[in-house]
Amino acid sequence: MSEDARTPEAPLVLVLGTADWNAVVATNQHRVTAALAERYRVVFAEGTGTRQLRLRDARRVARRLAPRPRTAGRPVPAGVDVLSPRLVPHHAASTRAVNTALLHRQVRRWIEHPGPRLLWTYTPFSYGLERHADRTVYHLVDLLHENPGVHRGRLLAAERALAARTDLALATSPAVEEHLRRQGFASPLCLPNVADVAVFAAARGRAPQRRPVAVFAGTLARHKVDLELLADLAEQVPLRLVGPVVDVAGDPAWHRLLAAGAQVVGPLPPDQLADELARAGVGLVPYRSSPLTAGISPLKTYEYLAAGLPVVSTALPAVTPVAGAVWVQDRTTFAGRVRDLLAAPDAGRATRLAALAEGHDWTSRGRELRALAGSLLAA
């Protein structure tokens, strides 16, 4: 962050997230916050939720209502302040007035900032903060209204209301871009997800010999991941699953997956994840076909390629086949493609694949986002 960004008249960015700062998996909003902080001061307001409240959310709600000193977790970049808003965990007409008052009070520093104010929101439940912003960005990384537990009508209505007051709408996939157009956002810009390419590329140089193992890196949630497909695959090839496990208890396919010998590694920090991928043979994108996954832009595609892994994906609109690098298969041919790739390792393939990931990194994207922010604030 430049010295100029510390002056009272410098721009102040408020990022309204949908996740906690210390969430297990770093997402687009964490990366964008860090990228913006290289030029601007940023307040990151942790997510207040988009789903209707569930019993299992009680612990998270209690932690918000009685916050403790922040524990060590994801490093907070210089120039970023992390805020945990205390709101009624329910987005409806009955809570709108009280949540508006609570949120505005807690971000008063941003509202009263004497310099330019940029609102960068990942949630449409912004409670009128866009009225205090000089410029507003709505950054949609998923079709939020398709997520389980979300009140679809309320979320879509909130997006339509926000559209009239948004200066720039960003999408991470063509399907999300089209959704924004239908919701009334003018000229949305599609910026697919990218990865920390350098971290995964560096792991290729220190990795031992690759193993004939297929790997999936990401959140194992049954509403996104095709567990039946993975269970079929685990019965044919060695399989490792790297990432948090969500909502799979009691699913027969999950138990069949474990019985077939799939190894559940759990979430890993970036360097260790990079080492894991650099030792594997094939990277998997095994998502279900659904209205939700139609909008997904899997950043893991570039993580796999940077680590030198060929990619086998189910049919997602945002995944394009690339000869010799990325294969898009249906359920009947998915396992066969993985088997063929594991059975025919190619010593020179890793270097060729890594070259495809170059430029699809957060360093390049960060420069692009800071330029977009600068253009908005200068307009």
mmCIF file of C-alpha atoms in Angstrom:
data_model
loop_
_atom_site.group_PDB
_atom_site.id
_atom_site.type_symbol
_atom_site.label_atom_id
_atom_site.label_comp_id
_atom_site.label_asym_id
_atom_site.label_seq_id
_atom_site.Cartn_x
_atom_site.Cartn_y
_atom_site.Cartn_z
ATOM 1 C CA MET A 1 0.000 0.000 0.000
ATOM 2 C CA SER A 2 1.397 3.375 -0.996
ATOM 3 C CA GLU A 3 2.071 6.180 1.476
ATOM 4 C CA ASP A 4 -0.651 8.255 -0.234
ATOM 5 C CA ALA A 5 -3.247 5.635 0.696
ATOM 6 C CA ARG A 6 -2.724 6.447 4.383
ATOM 7 C CA THR A 7 -3.838 10.077 4.095
ATOM 8 C CA PRO A 8 -7.350 10.949 5.380
ATOM 9 C CA GLU A 9 -8.461 12.025 1.899
ATOM 10 C CA ALA A 10 -7.375 8.765 0.237
ATOM 11 C CA PRO A 11 -10.079 6.296 -0.908
ATOM 12 C CA LEU A 12 -11.441 3.817 1.607
ATOM 13 C CA VAL A 13 -12.845 0.503 0.353
ATOM 14 C CA LEU A 14 -15.526 -1.454 2.179
ATOM 15 C CA VAL A 15 -15.730 -5.126 1.135
ATOM 16 C CA LEU A 16 -18.954 -6.857 2.168
ATOM 17 C CA GLY A 17 -18.072 -10.541 2.194
ATOM 18 C CA THR A 18 -20.115 -13.719 2.360
ATOM 19 C CA ALA A 19 -17.491 -15.644 4.373
ATOM 20 C CA ASP A 20 -15.449 -15.181 7.528
ATOM 21 C CA TRP A 21 -11.890 -13.964 7.089
ATOM 22 C CA ASN A 22 -10.582 -17.153 8.695
ATOM 23 C CA ALA A 23 -12.721 -19.461 6.524
ATOM 24 C CA VAL A 24 -10.941 -22.750 5.852
ATOM 25 C CA VAL A 25 -10.727 -22.174 2.099
ATOM 26 C CA ALA A 26 -9.526 -18.859 0.686
ATOM 27 C CA THR A 27 -12.057 -17.594 -1.833
ATOM 28 C CA ASN A 28 -12.317 -14.839 -4.419
ATOM 29 C CA GLN A 29 -13.275 -12.270 -1.775
ATOM 30 C CA HIS A 30 -10.159 -12.942 0.315
ATOM 31 C CA ARG A 31 -7.908 -12.612 -2.748
ATOM 32 C CA VAL A 32 -9.623 -9.458 -4.002
ATOM 33 C CA THR A 33 -9.372 -7.823 -0.578
ATOM 34 C CA ALA A 34 -5.629 -8.490 -0.490
ATOM 35 C CA ALA A 35 -5.240 -7.226 -4.057
ATOM 36 C CA LEU A 36 -7.105 -3.973 -3.378
ATOM 37 C CA ALA A 37 -5.094 -3.438 -0.194
ATOM 38 C CA GLU A 38 -1.922 -3.067 -2.241
ATOM 39 C CA ARG A 39 -3.205 0.386 -3.216
ATOM 40 C CA TYR A 40 -6.087 1.269 -0.897
ATOM 41 C CA ARG A 41 -7.098 0.973 2.727
ATOM 42 C CA VAL A 42 -9.756 -1.726 3.012
ATOM 43 C CA VAL A 43 -12.347 -2.699 5.607
ATOM 44 C CA PHE A 44 -13.416 -6.336 5.163
ATOM 45 C CA ALA A 45 -16.819 -6.990 6.739
ATOM 46 C CA GLU A 46 -17.230 -10.713 7.309
ATOM 47 C CA GLY A 47 -20.257 -12.394 5.781
ATOM 48 C CA THR A 48 -23.643 -12.003 7.409
ATOM 49 C CA GLY A 49 -25.028 -14.992 5.514
ATOM 50 C CA THR A 50 -27.274 -15.396 2.497
ATOM 51 C CA ARG A 51 -29.058 -18.570 3.618
ATOM 52 C CA GLN A 52 -31.978 -18.825 5.974
ATOM 53 C CA LEU A 53 -30.791 -19.556 9.499
ATOM 54 C CA ARG A 54 -30.275 -23.232 10.344
ATOM 55 C CA LEU A 55 -29.733 -24.924 13.681
ATOM 56 C CA ARG A 56 -26.120 -25.773 12.870
ATOM 57 C CA ASP A 57 -25.395 -22.059 12.316
ATOM 58 C CA ALA A 58 -26.033 -21.339 16.010
ATOM 59 C CA ARG A 59 -22.354 -21.546 17.003
ATOM 60 C CA ARG A 60 -21.294 -19.063 14.344
ATOM 61 C CA VAL A 61 -24.104 -16.684 15.324
ATOM 62 C CA ALA A 62 -23.155 -16.917 18.998
ATOM 63 C CA ARG A 63 -19.532 -16.155 18.140
ATOM 64 C CA ARG A 64 -20.648 -13.005 16.310
ATOM 65 C CA LEU A 65 -22.930 -11.822 19.115
ATOM 66 C CA ALA A 66 -20.239 -12.302 21.754
ATOM 67 C CA PRO A 67 -17.001 -11.782 19.792
ATOM 68 C CA ARG A 68 -13.680 -12.750 21.298
ATOM 69 C CA PRO A 69 -10.226 -11.514 20.323
ATOM 70 C CA ARG A 70 -9.422 -12.741 16.829
ATOM 71 C CA THR A 71 -7.463 -15.983 16.861
ATOM 72 C CA ALA A 72 -4.568 -16.695 14.557
ATOM 73 C CA GLY A 73 -5.735 -17.785 11.157
ATOM 74 C CA ARG A 74 -5.465 -16.346 7.681
ATOM 75 C CA PRO A 75 -2.888 -13.511 7.737
ATOM 76 C CA VAL A 76 -4.439 -10.066 7.441
ATOM 77 C CA PRO A 77 -2.604 -7.955 4.835
ATOM 78 C CA ALA A 78 -1.274 -4.540 5.744
ATOM 79 C CA GLY A 79 -3.951 -1.934 5.147
ATOM 80 C CA VAL A 80 -6.875 -4.315 5.863
ATOM 81 C CA ASP A 81 -9.147 -4.094 8.905
ATOM 82 C CA VAL A 82 -11.418 -7.096 9.499
ATOM 83 C CA LEU A 83 -14.855 -6.382 10.942
ATOM 84 C CA SER A 84 -17.337 -8.982 12.251
ATOM 85 C CA PRO A 85 -20.748 -7.309 11.931
ATOM 86 C CA ARG A 86 -23.312 -8.133 14.597
ATOM 87 C CA LEU A 87 -26.669 -8.354 12.850
ATOM 88 C CA VAL A 88 -29.889 -10.278 13.184
ATOM 89 C CA PRO A 89 -28.980 -13.393 11.136
ATOM 90 C CA HIS A 90 -32.065 -13.176 8.959
ATOM 91 C CA HIS A 91 -32.611 -11.092 5.819
ATOM 92 C CA ALA A 92 -36.306 -10.171 5.591
ATOM 93 C CA ALA A 93 -38.638 -7.187 5.744
ATOM 94 C CA SER A 94 -39.099 -7.823 9.470
ATOM 95 C CA THR A 95 -35.376 -7.353 10.193
ATOM 96 C CA ARG A 96 -34.477 -4.771 7.560
ATOM 97 C CA ALA A 97 -34.778 -1.668 9.739
ATOM 98 C CA VAL A 98 -32.830 -3.048 12.685
ATOM 99 C CA ASN A 99 -30.104 -4.590 10.489
ATOM 100 C CA THR A 100 -29.747 -1.362 8.530
ATOM 101 C CA ALA A 101 -29.226 0.588 11.736
ATOM 102 C CA LEU A 102 -26.807 -1.993 13.165
ATOM 103 C CA LEU A 103 -24.685 -2.335 10.029
ATOM 104 C CA HIS A 104 -24.495 1.409 9.373
ATOM 105 C CA ARG A 105 -23.377 1.983 12.958
ATOM 106 C CA GLN A 106 -20.652 -0.659 12.698
ATOM 107 C CA VAL A 107 -19.235 0.693 9.418
ATOM 108 C CA ARG A 108 -19.568 4.326 10.490
ATOM 109 C CA ARG A 109 -15.848 4.851 9.952
ATOM 110 C CA TRP A 110 -16.359 4.121 6.241
ATOM 111 C CA ILE A 111 -19.608 6.120 5.976
ATOM 112 C CA GLU A 112 -17.973 9.185 7.557
ATOM 113 C CA HIS A 113 -14.689 8.854 5.692
ATOM 114 C CA PRO A 114 -13.811 12.258 4.199
ATOM 115 C CA GLY A 115 -12.231 10.812 1.083
ATOM 116 C CA PRO A 116 -13.767 8.723 -1.729
ATOM 117 C CA ARG A 117 -15.717 5.651 -0.593
ATOM 118 C CA LEU A 118 -15.832 2.474 -2.691
ATOM 119 C CA LEU A 119 -18.279 -0.313 -1.805
ATOM 120 C CA TRP A 120 -17.229 -3.743 -3.125
ATOM 121 C CA THR A 121 -19.939 -6.197 -2.178
ATOM 122 C CA TYR A 122 -20.271 -9.954 -2.624
ATOM 123 C CA THR A 123 -23.761 -9.980 -1.163
ATOM 124 C CA PRO A 124 -26.866 -8.190 -2.420
ATOM 125 C CA PHE A 125 -27.969 -7.671 1.190
ATOM 126 C CA SER A 126 -26.125 -4.357 1.438
ATOM 127 C CA TYR A 127 -28.733 -2.539 3.565
ATOM 128 C CA GLY A 128 -28.453 0.714 1.656
ATOM 129 C CA LEU A 129 -24.701 1.187 2.068
ATOM 130 C CA GLU A 130 -24.479 1.865 -1.672
ATOM 131 C CA ARG A 131 -26.205 5.189 -0.974
ATOM 132 C CA HIS A 132 -23.125 6.247 0.996
ATOM 133 C CA ALA A 133 -20.658 5.053 -1.642
ATOM 134 C CA ASP A 134 -19.121 7.185 -4.354
ATOM 135 C CA ARG A 135 -18.911 4.016 -6.442
ATOM 136 C CA THR A 136 -20.327 0.513 -5.960
ATOM 137 C CA VAL A 137 -19.121 -2.847 -7.326
ATOM 138 C CA TYR A 138 -21.247 -6.004 -7.102
ATOM 139 C CA HIS A 139 -18.966 -9.046 -7.473
ATOM 140 C CA LEU A 140 -20.956 -12.228 -8.009
ATOM 141 C CA VAL A 141 -18.913 -15.428 -7.904
ATOM 142 C CA ASP A 142 -21.776 -17.948 -7.795
ATOM 143 C CA LEU A 143 -25.460 -18.095 -8.603
ATOM 144 C CA LEU A 144 -26.237 -17.358 -4.965
ATOM 145 C CA HIS A 145 -29.975 -17.841 -5.373
ATOM 146 C CA GLU A 146 -29.369 -21.481 -6.343
ATOM 147 C CA ASN A 147 -27.547 -22.327 -3.098
ATOM 148 C CA PRO A 148 -29.417 -24.676 -0.749
ATOM 149 C CA GLY A 149 -31.092 -22.886 2.146
ATOM 150 C CA VAL A 150 -31.270 -19.509 0.411
ATOM 151 C CA HIS A 151 -34.596 -17.681 0.236
ATOM 152 C CA ARG A 152 -34.551 -17.354 -3.521
ATOM 153 C CA GLY A 153 -37.172 -14.635 -3.818
ATOM 154 C CA ARG A 154 -35.593 -12.326 -1.254
ATOM 155 C CA LEU A 155 -32.114 -12.677 -2.701
ATOM 156 C CA LEU A 156 -33.226 -12.024 -6.270
ATOM 157 C CA ALA A 157 -35.245 -9.012 -5.129
ATOM 158 C CA ALA A 158 -32.195 -7.650 -3.301
ATOM 159 C CA GLU A 159 -30.104 -8.057 -6.468
ATOM 160 C CA ARG A 160 -32.662 -6.207 -8.581
ATOM 161 C CA ALA A 161 -32.749 -3.346 -6.087
ATOM 162 C CA LEU A 162 -28.944 -3.166 -6.015
ATOM 163 C CA ALA A 163 -28.672 -3.193 -9.822
ATOM 164 C CA ALA A 164 -29.961 0.366 -10.128
ATOM 165 C CA ARG A 165 -27.237 1.666 -7.806
ATOM 166 C CA THR A 166 -24.253 -0.385 -9.006
ATOM 167 C CA ASP A 167 -21.517 1.206 -11.121
ATOM 168 C CA LEU A 168 -19.789 -2.063 -12.065
ATOM 169 C CA ALA A 169 -20.987 -5.667 -11.895
ATOM 170 C CA LEU A 170 -18.385 -8.440 -12.052
ATOM 171 C CA ALA A 171 -19.121 -12.088 -12.867
ATOM 172 C CA THR A 172 -16.867 -15.134 -12.648
ATOM 173 C CA SER A 173 -18.530 -17.174 -15.407
ATOM 174 C CA PRO A 174 -20.658 -16.627 -18.518
ATOM 175 C CA ALA A 175 -23.721 -18.029 -16.724
ATOM 176 C CA VAL A 176 -23.281 -15.577 -13.862
ATOM 177 C CA GLU A 177 -22.743 -12.761 -16.363
ATOM 178 C CA GLU A 178 -26.024 -13.589 -18.119
ATOM 179 C CA HIS A 179 -27.815 -13.768 -14.765
ATOM 180 C CA LEU A 180 -26.589 -10.274 -13.898
ATOM 181 C CA ARG A 181 -27.909 -8.943 -17.201
ATOM 182 C CA ARG A 182 -31.323 -10.472 -16.511
ATOM 183 C CA GLN A 183 -31.304 -8.887 -13.055
ATOM 184 C CA GLY A 184 -30.792 -5.429 -14.536
ATOM 185 C CA PHE A 185 -27.061 -4.864 -14.068
ATOM 186 C CA ALA A 186 -25.695 -2.832 -16.969
ATOM 187 C CA SER A 187 -22.755 -4.241 -18.957
ATOM 188 C CA PRO A 188 -21.430 -6.812 -16.456
ATOM 189 C CA LEU A 189 -17.792 -7.792 -16.890
ATOM 190 C CA CYS A 190 -16.800 -11.476 -16.817
ATOM 191 C CA LEU A 191 -13.558 -12.203 -14.949
ATOM 192 C CA PRO A 192 -13.193 -15.985 -14.436
ATOM 193 C CA ASN A 193 -11.537 -17.211 -11.275
ATOM 194 C CA VAL A 194 -7.752 -17.506 -11.270
ATOM 195 C CA ALA A 195 -5.206 -19.153 -8.970
ATOM 196 C CA ASP A 196 -1.938 -18.560 -7.134
ATOM 197 C CA VAL A 197 -0.093 -19.948 -10.120
ATOM 198 C CA ALA A 198 3.412 -19.258 -8.777
ATOM 199 C CA VAL A 199 2.773 -21.296 -5.617
ATOM 200 C CA PHE A 200 1.681 -24.367 -7.582
ATOM 201 C CA ALA A 201 4.330 -23.969 -10.259
ATOM 202 C CA ALA A 202 7.077 -23.805 -7.612
ATOM 203 C CA ALA A 203 5.926 -27.121 -6.159
ATOM 204 C CA ARG A 204 6.705 -28.895 -9.441
ATOM 205 C CA GLY A 205 10.392 -28.225 -8.948
ATOM 206 C CA ARG A 206 10.597 -29.768 -5.499
ATOM 207 C CA ALA A 207 8.170 -32.684 -5.926
ATOM 208 C CA PRO A 208 9.416 -36.290 -6.027
ATOM 209 C CA GLN A 209 8.233 -38.632 -8.757
ATOM 210 C CA ARG A 210 4.510 -38.420 -9.502
ATOM 211 C CA ARG A 211 2.198 -41.156 -8.274
ATOM 212 C CA PRO A 212 -0.594 -42.756 -10.325
ATOM 213 C CA VAL A 213 -3.188 -41.053 -8.139
ATOM 214 C CA ALA A 214 -6.196 -38.900 -9.031
ATOM 215 C CA VAL A 215 -6.830 -35.931 -6.759
ATOM 216 C CA PHE A 216 -9.757 -33.631 -6.054
ATOM 217 C CA ALA A 217 -8.934 -30.357 -4.288
ATOM 218 C CA GLY A 218 -11.908 -28.409 -3.010
ATOM 219 C CA THR A 219 -14.887 -28.455 -0.679
ATOM 220 C CA LEU A 220 -16.589 -31.841 -0.621
ATOM 221 C CA ALA A 221 -20.243 -30.820 -0.454
ATOM 222 C CA ARG A 222 -22.840 -33.208 -1.848
ATOM 223 C CA HIS A 223 -24.921 -30.426 -3.420
ATOM 224 C CA LYS A 224 -21.897 -29.564 -5.606
ATOM 225 C CA VAL A 225 -19.728 -32.668 -5.926
ATOM 226 C CA ASP A 226 -20.917 -35.842 -7.653
ATOM 227 C CA LEU A 227 -20.138 -38.301 -4.865
ATOM 228 C CA GLU A 228 -21.514 -41.235 -6.858
ATOM 229 C CA LEU A 229 -19.090 -40.464 -9.678
ATOM 230 C CA LEU A 230 -16.182 -40.279 -7.242
ATOM 231 C CA ALA A 231 -17.229 -43.557 -5.612
ATOM 232 C CA ASP A 232 -17.245 -45.260 -9.025
ATOM 233 C CA LEU A 233 -13.798 -43.812 -9.711
ATOM 234 C CA ALA A 234 -12.367 -44.828 -6.322
ATOM 235 C CA GLU A 235 -13.227 -48.433 -7.110
ATOM 236 C CA GLN A 236 -10.935 -48.241 -10.157
ATOM 237 C CA VAL A 237 -8.003 -45.934 -9.312
ATOM 238 C CA PRO A 238 -6.294 -44.535 -6.208
ATOM 239 C CA LEU A 239 -8.071 -41.334 -5.154
ATOM 240 C CA ARG A 240 -7.189 -38.549 -2.735
ATOM 241 C CA LEU A 241 -9.640 -35.869 -1.570
ATOM 242 C CA VAL A 242 -8.131 -32.620 -0.293
ATOM 243 C CA GLY A 243 -10.369 -30.061 1.364
ATOM 244 C CA PRO A 244 -13.129 -29.556 3.931
ATOM 245 C CA VAL A 245 -15.992 -32.053 4.082
ATOM 246 C CA VAL A 246 -19.535 -30.607 4.301
ATOM 247 C CA ASP A 247 -23.015 -32.170 4.372
ATOM 248 C CA VAL A 248 -22.025 -35.734 3.441
ATOM 249 C CA ALA A 249 -22.904 -37.641 6.613
ATOM 250 C CA GLY A 250 -25.485 -40.303 5.878
ATOM 251 C CA ASP A 251 -25.005 -40.180 2.114
ATOM 252 C CA PRO A 252 -24.629 -43.782 0.812
ATOM 253 C CA ALA A 253 -22.249 -42.636 -1.931
ATOM 254 C CA TRP A 254 -19.952 -41.088 0.681
ATOM 255 C CA HIS A 255 -19.737 -44.345 2.610
ATOM 256 C CA ARG A 256 -19.140 -46.271 -0.627
ATOM 257 C CA LEU A 257 -16.400 -43.779 -1.486
ATOM 258 C CA LEU A 258 -14.630 -44.416 1.813
ATOM 259 C CA ALA A 259 -15.140 -48.171 1.552
ATOM 260 C CA ALA A 260 -13.458 -48.106 -1.868
ATOM 261 C CA GLY A 261 -10.300 -46.732 -0.258
ATOM 262 C CA ALA A 262 -10.472 -43.029 -1.116
ATOM 263 C CA GLN A 263 -8.133 -41.090 1.162
ATOM 264 C CA VAL A 264 -9.608 -37.973 2.789
ATOM 265 C CA VAL A 265 -6.755 -35.563 3.454
ATOM 266 C CA GLY A 266 -8.705 -32.554 4.699
ATOM 267 C CA PRO A 267 -7.879 -28.892 4.069
ATOM 268 C CA LEU A 268 -4.234 -27.928 3.550
ATOM 269 C CA PRO A 269 -2.445 -24.557 3.494
ATOM 270 C CA PRO A 270 -1.458 -23.397 -0.016
ATOM 271 C CA ASP A 271 2.146 -24.657 0.026
ATOM 272 C CA GLN A 272 1.141 -28.114 1.221
ATOM 273 C CA LEU A 273 -1.736 -28.266 -1.250
ATOM 274 C CA ALA A 274 0.684 -27.373 -4.032
ATOM 275 C CA ASP A 275 3.007 -30.208 -2.948
ATOM 276 C CA GLU A 276 0.041 -32.597 -2.880
ATOM 277 C CA LEU A 277 -0.947 -31.717 -6.439
ATOM 278 C CA ALA A 278 2.615 -31.826 -7.732
ATOM 279 C CA ARG A 279 2.864 -35.481 -6.614
ATOM 280 C CA ALA A 280 -0.426 -36.571 -8.205
ATOM 281 C CA GLY A 281 -1.223 -37.789 -11.720
ATOM 282 C CA VAL A 282 -4.623 -36.283 -12.636
ATOM 283 C CA GLY A 283 -6.694 -33.384 -11.263
ATOM 284 C CA LEU A 284 -10.468 -33.774 -11.017
ATOM 285 C CA VAL A 285 -13.391 -31.362 -11.361
ATOM 286 C CA PRO A 286 -16.235 -33.786 -10.519
ATOM 287 C CA TYR A 287 -19.179 -31.416 -10.113
ATOM 288 C CA ARG A 288 -22.814 -32.348 -10.445
ATOM 289 C CA SER A 289 -24.824 -30.891 -13.302
ATOM 290 C CA SER A 290 -27.272 -28.468 -11.667
ATOM 291 C CA PRO A 291 -28.484 -24.861 -11.863
ATOM 292 C CA LEU A 292 -25.955 -23.998 -9.148
ATOM 293 C CA THR A 293 -22.901 -25.566 -10.790
ATOM 294 C CA ALA A 294 -23.838 -24.000 -14.133
ATOM 295 C CA GLY A 295 -22.421 -20.768 -12.723
ATOM 296 C CA ILE A 296 -19.255 -22.169 -11.157
ATOM 297 C CA SER A 297 -15.841 -21.086 -12.451
ATOM 298 C CA PRO A 298 -13.507 -23.671 -10.858
ATOM 299 C CA LEU A 299 -10.210 -22.000 -9.995
ATOM 300 C CA LYS A 300 -8.856 -25.479 -9.275
ATOM 301 C CA THR A 301 -8.493 -25.930 -13.053
ATOM 302 C CA TYR A 302 -5.604 -23.451 -13.049
ATOM 303 C CA GLU A 303 -4.196 -24.855 -9.809
ATOM 304 C CA TYR A 304 -4.025 -28.304 -11.411
ATOM 305 C CA LEU A 305 -2.472 -27.003 -14.625
ATOM 306 C CA ALA A 306 0.111 -24.885 -12.778
ATOM 307 C CA ALA A 307 1.084 -27.996 -10.806
ATOM 308 C CA GLY A 308 1.499 -29.899 -14.100
ATOM 309 C CA LEU A 309 -1.651 -32.001 -13.834
ATOM 310 C CA PRO A 310 -3.964 -32.916 -16.715
ATOM 311 C CA VAL A 311 -7.560 -32.077 -15.815
ATOM 312 C CA VAL A 312 -10.665 -34.240 -16.176
ATOM 313 C CA SER A 313 -13.940 -32.398 -15.609
ATOM 314 C CA THR A 314 -17.614 -33.054 -15.806
ATOM 315 C CA ALA A 315 -19.516 -30.843 -18.242
ATOM 316 C CA LEU A 316 -19.560 -27.325 -16.797
ATOM 317 C CA PRO A 317 -20.290 -24.273 -18.955
ATOM 318 C CA ALA A 318 -17.198 -22.512 -17.597
ATOM 319 C CA VAL A 319 -14.794 -25.390 -18.379
ATOM 320 C CA THR A 320 -13.574 -25.533 -21.965
ATOM 321 C CA PRO A 321 -11.751 -28.611 -23.292
ATOM 322 C CA VAL A 322 -8.109 -28.041 -24.228
ATOM 323 C CA ALA A 323 -6.399 -30.657 -26.384
ATOM 324 C CA GLY A 324 -3.901 -32.658 -24.344
ATOM 325 C CA ALA A 325 -4.648 -30.721 -21.149
ATOM 326 C CA VAL A 326 -8.315 -30.449 -20.143
ATOM 327 C CA TRP A 327 -10.881 -33.166 -20.872
ATOM 328 C CA VAL A 328 -14.618 -32.669 -20.374
ATOM 329 C CA GLN A 329 -16.352 -36.039 -19.971
ATOM 330 C CA ASP A 330 -19.832 -37.334 -19.240
ATOM 331 C CA ARG A 331 -20.486 -39.716 -16.366
ATOM 332 C CA THR A 332 -20.030 -42.817 -18.530
ATOM 333 C CA THR A 333 -16.561 -41.861 -19.800
ATOM 334 C CA PHE A 334 -15.151 -39.941 -16.829
ATOM 335 C CA ALA A 335 -13.435 -42.844 -15.041
ATOM 336 C CA GLY A 336 -12.080 -44.280 -18.288
ATOM 337 C CA ARG A 337 -10.369 -41.009 -19.175
ATOM 338 C CA VAL A 338 -8.792 -40.802 -15.717
ATOM 339 C CA ARG A 339 -7.573 -44.403 -15.987
ATOM 340 C CA ASP A 340 -6.039 -43.768 -19.404
ATOM 341 C CA LEU A 341 -4.157 -40.672 -18.225
ATOM 342 C CA LEU A 342 -2.808 -42.399 -15.123
ATOM 343 C CA ALA A 343 -1.693 -45.378 -17.206
ATOM 344 C CA ALA A 344 0.226 -43.245 -19.713
ATOM 345 C CA PRO A 345 2.378 -40.690 -17.856
ATOM 346 C CA ASP A 346 4.173 -38.149 -20.045
ATOM 347 C CA ALA A 347 7.486 -36.776 -18.752
ATOM 348 C CA GLY A 348 7.198 -33.539 -20.711
ATOM 349 C CA ARG A 349 3.517 -32.954 -20.110
ATOM 350 C CA ALA A 350 3.850 -31.079 -16.814
ATOM 351 C CA THR A 351 5.845 -28.238 -18.371
ATOM 352 C CA ARG A 352 3.381 -27.894 -21.252
ATOM 353 C CA LEU A 353 0.409 -27.832 -18.933
ATOM 354 C CA ALA A 354 1.968 -25.290 -16.568
ATOM 355 C CA ALA A 355 2.454 -22.913 -19.483
ATOM 356 C CA LEU A 356 -1.344 -22.871 -19.993
ATOM 357 C CA ALA A 357 -1.833 -21.464 -16.492
ATOM 358 C CA GLU A 358 0.556 -18.551 -16.973
ATOM 359 C CA GLY A 359 -1.238 -15.211 -16.778
ATOM 360 C CA HIS A 360 -4.251 -16.714 -14.999
ATOM 361 C CA ASP A 361 -2.906 -15.674 -11.626
ATOM 362 C CA TRP A 362 -3.791 -13.320 -8.799
ATOM 363 C CA THR A 363 -0.818 -11.071 -9.482
ATOM 364 C CA SER A 364 -2.164 -10.221 -12.942
ATOM 365 C CA ARG A 365 -5.768 -10.132 -11.740
ATOM 366 C CA GLY A 366 -4.828 -7.864 -8.827
ATOM 367 C CA ARG A 367 -3.384 -5.282 -11.209
ATOM 368 C CA GLU A 368 -6.560 -5.492 -13.288
ATOM 369 C CA LEU A 369 -8.842 -5.025 -10.275
ATOM 370 C CA ARG A 370 -6.864 -2.089 -8.909
ATOM 371 C CA ALA A 371 -7.049 -0.457 -12.347
ATOM 372 C CA LEU A 372 -10.822 -0.968 -12.402
ATOM 373 C CA ALA A 373 -11.149 0.536 -8.935
ATOM 374 C CA GLY A 374 -8.960 3.462 -9.894
ATOM 375 C CA SER A 375 -11.018 4.148 -13.020
ATOM 376 C CA LEU A 376 -14.266 4.092 -11.044
ATOM 377 C CA LEU A 377 -12.972 6.436 -8.370
ATOM 378 C CA ALA A 378 -11.491 8.806 -10.931
ATOM 379 C CA ALA A 379 -14.675 9.017 -13.012
#
